[in-house]
C-alpha positions in Angstrom: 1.5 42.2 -120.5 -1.5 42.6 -123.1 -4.8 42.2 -121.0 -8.0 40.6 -123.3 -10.8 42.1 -122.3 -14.3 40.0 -122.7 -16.2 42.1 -125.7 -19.2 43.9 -124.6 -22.3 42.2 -124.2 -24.5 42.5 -127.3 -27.5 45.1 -127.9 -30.8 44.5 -126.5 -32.7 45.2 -129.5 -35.3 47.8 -130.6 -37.5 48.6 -127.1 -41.1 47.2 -126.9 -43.8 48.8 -127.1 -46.2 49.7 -123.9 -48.0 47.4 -122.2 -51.1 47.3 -124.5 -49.5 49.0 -127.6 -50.1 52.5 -128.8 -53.4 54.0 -128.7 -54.8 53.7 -132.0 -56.8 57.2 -133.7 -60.2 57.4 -134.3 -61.2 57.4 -138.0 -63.8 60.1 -137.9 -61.7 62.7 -135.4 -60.6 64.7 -138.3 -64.3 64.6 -139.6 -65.8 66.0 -136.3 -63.4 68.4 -136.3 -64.0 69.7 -140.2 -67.3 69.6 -139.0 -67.0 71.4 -135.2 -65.2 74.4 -137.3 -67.6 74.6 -140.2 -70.6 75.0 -138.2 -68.9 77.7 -136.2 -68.1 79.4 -139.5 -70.9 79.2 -141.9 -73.0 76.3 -141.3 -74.5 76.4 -137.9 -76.8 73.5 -137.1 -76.4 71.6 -139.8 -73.0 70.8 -139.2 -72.7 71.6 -135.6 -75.4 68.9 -134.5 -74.0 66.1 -136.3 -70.6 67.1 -134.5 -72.0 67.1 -131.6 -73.6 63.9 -132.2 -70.5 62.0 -133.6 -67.8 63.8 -130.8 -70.2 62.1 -127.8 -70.1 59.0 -129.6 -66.0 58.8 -130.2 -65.6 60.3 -126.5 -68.2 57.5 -124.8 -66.5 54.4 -126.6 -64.5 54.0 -123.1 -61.0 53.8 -125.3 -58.4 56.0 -125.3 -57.7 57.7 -128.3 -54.4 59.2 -130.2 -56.4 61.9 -131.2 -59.0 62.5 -128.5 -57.6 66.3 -128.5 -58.7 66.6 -132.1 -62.5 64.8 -131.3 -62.8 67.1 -128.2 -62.0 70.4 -130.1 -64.1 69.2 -132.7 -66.8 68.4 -130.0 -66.7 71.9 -128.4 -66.3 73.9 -131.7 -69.8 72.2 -132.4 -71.6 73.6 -129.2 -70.3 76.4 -130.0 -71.6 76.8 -133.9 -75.1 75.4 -132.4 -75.6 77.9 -129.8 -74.5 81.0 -131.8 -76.2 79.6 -134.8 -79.7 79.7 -132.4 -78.6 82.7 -130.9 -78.7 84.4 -134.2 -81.9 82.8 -135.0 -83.7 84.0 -132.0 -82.4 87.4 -132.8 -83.6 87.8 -136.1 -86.9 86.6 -135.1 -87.2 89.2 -132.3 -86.0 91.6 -134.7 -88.9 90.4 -137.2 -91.4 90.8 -135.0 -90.1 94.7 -133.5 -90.1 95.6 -137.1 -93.5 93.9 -137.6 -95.1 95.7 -134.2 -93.5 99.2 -135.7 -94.9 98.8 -139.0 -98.3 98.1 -138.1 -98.2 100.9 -135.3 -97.1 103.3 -137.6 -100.1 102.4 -139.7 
């Protein structure tokens, strides 16, 4: 006795997406990053302040970002550049003004 089995029922297609889609990636991430890391490295303030600057902005548009990781580290990477870049100025200027105080004491 041959037995016909019904065929299977057919795919369900390719799955939908999320409830709201993907989050989309900020334009300038990659920028505040470049410019988190170069003011840690050579720049200092010039780059670090417009990081910080631009990092606030991308994290304080209430979305949610693919590459808020990117805008954080970017964020954080310009404190740190800032503060180390007026760390170093403070230093030299106390070191100006030892050397100064020395020279004209030994005078």
């Amino acid at each position: 006795m041959s037995y016909n089995a019904p065929p299977p029922p057919g795919g369900y297609g390719a799955p939908q997406p999320a409830y709201g889609g993907a989050p989309m990636e900020h334009p300038q991430g990659t920028t505040i990053l470049i410019l988190g890391i170069l003011s840690i490295v050579c720049c200092g303030i010039f780059t670090g302040i417009p990081a910080i600057i631009m990092g606030r902005k991308a994290s304080n548009d209430g979305q949610a970002y693919s590459n808020a990781g990117v805008i954080k580290a970017g964020y954080i990477c310009g404190i740190i550049g800032t503060v180390l870049s007026v760390l170093g100025i403070v230093f030299y200027i106390i070191m100006f003004a030892i050397a100064g105080s020395v020279s004209l004491s030994t005078s």
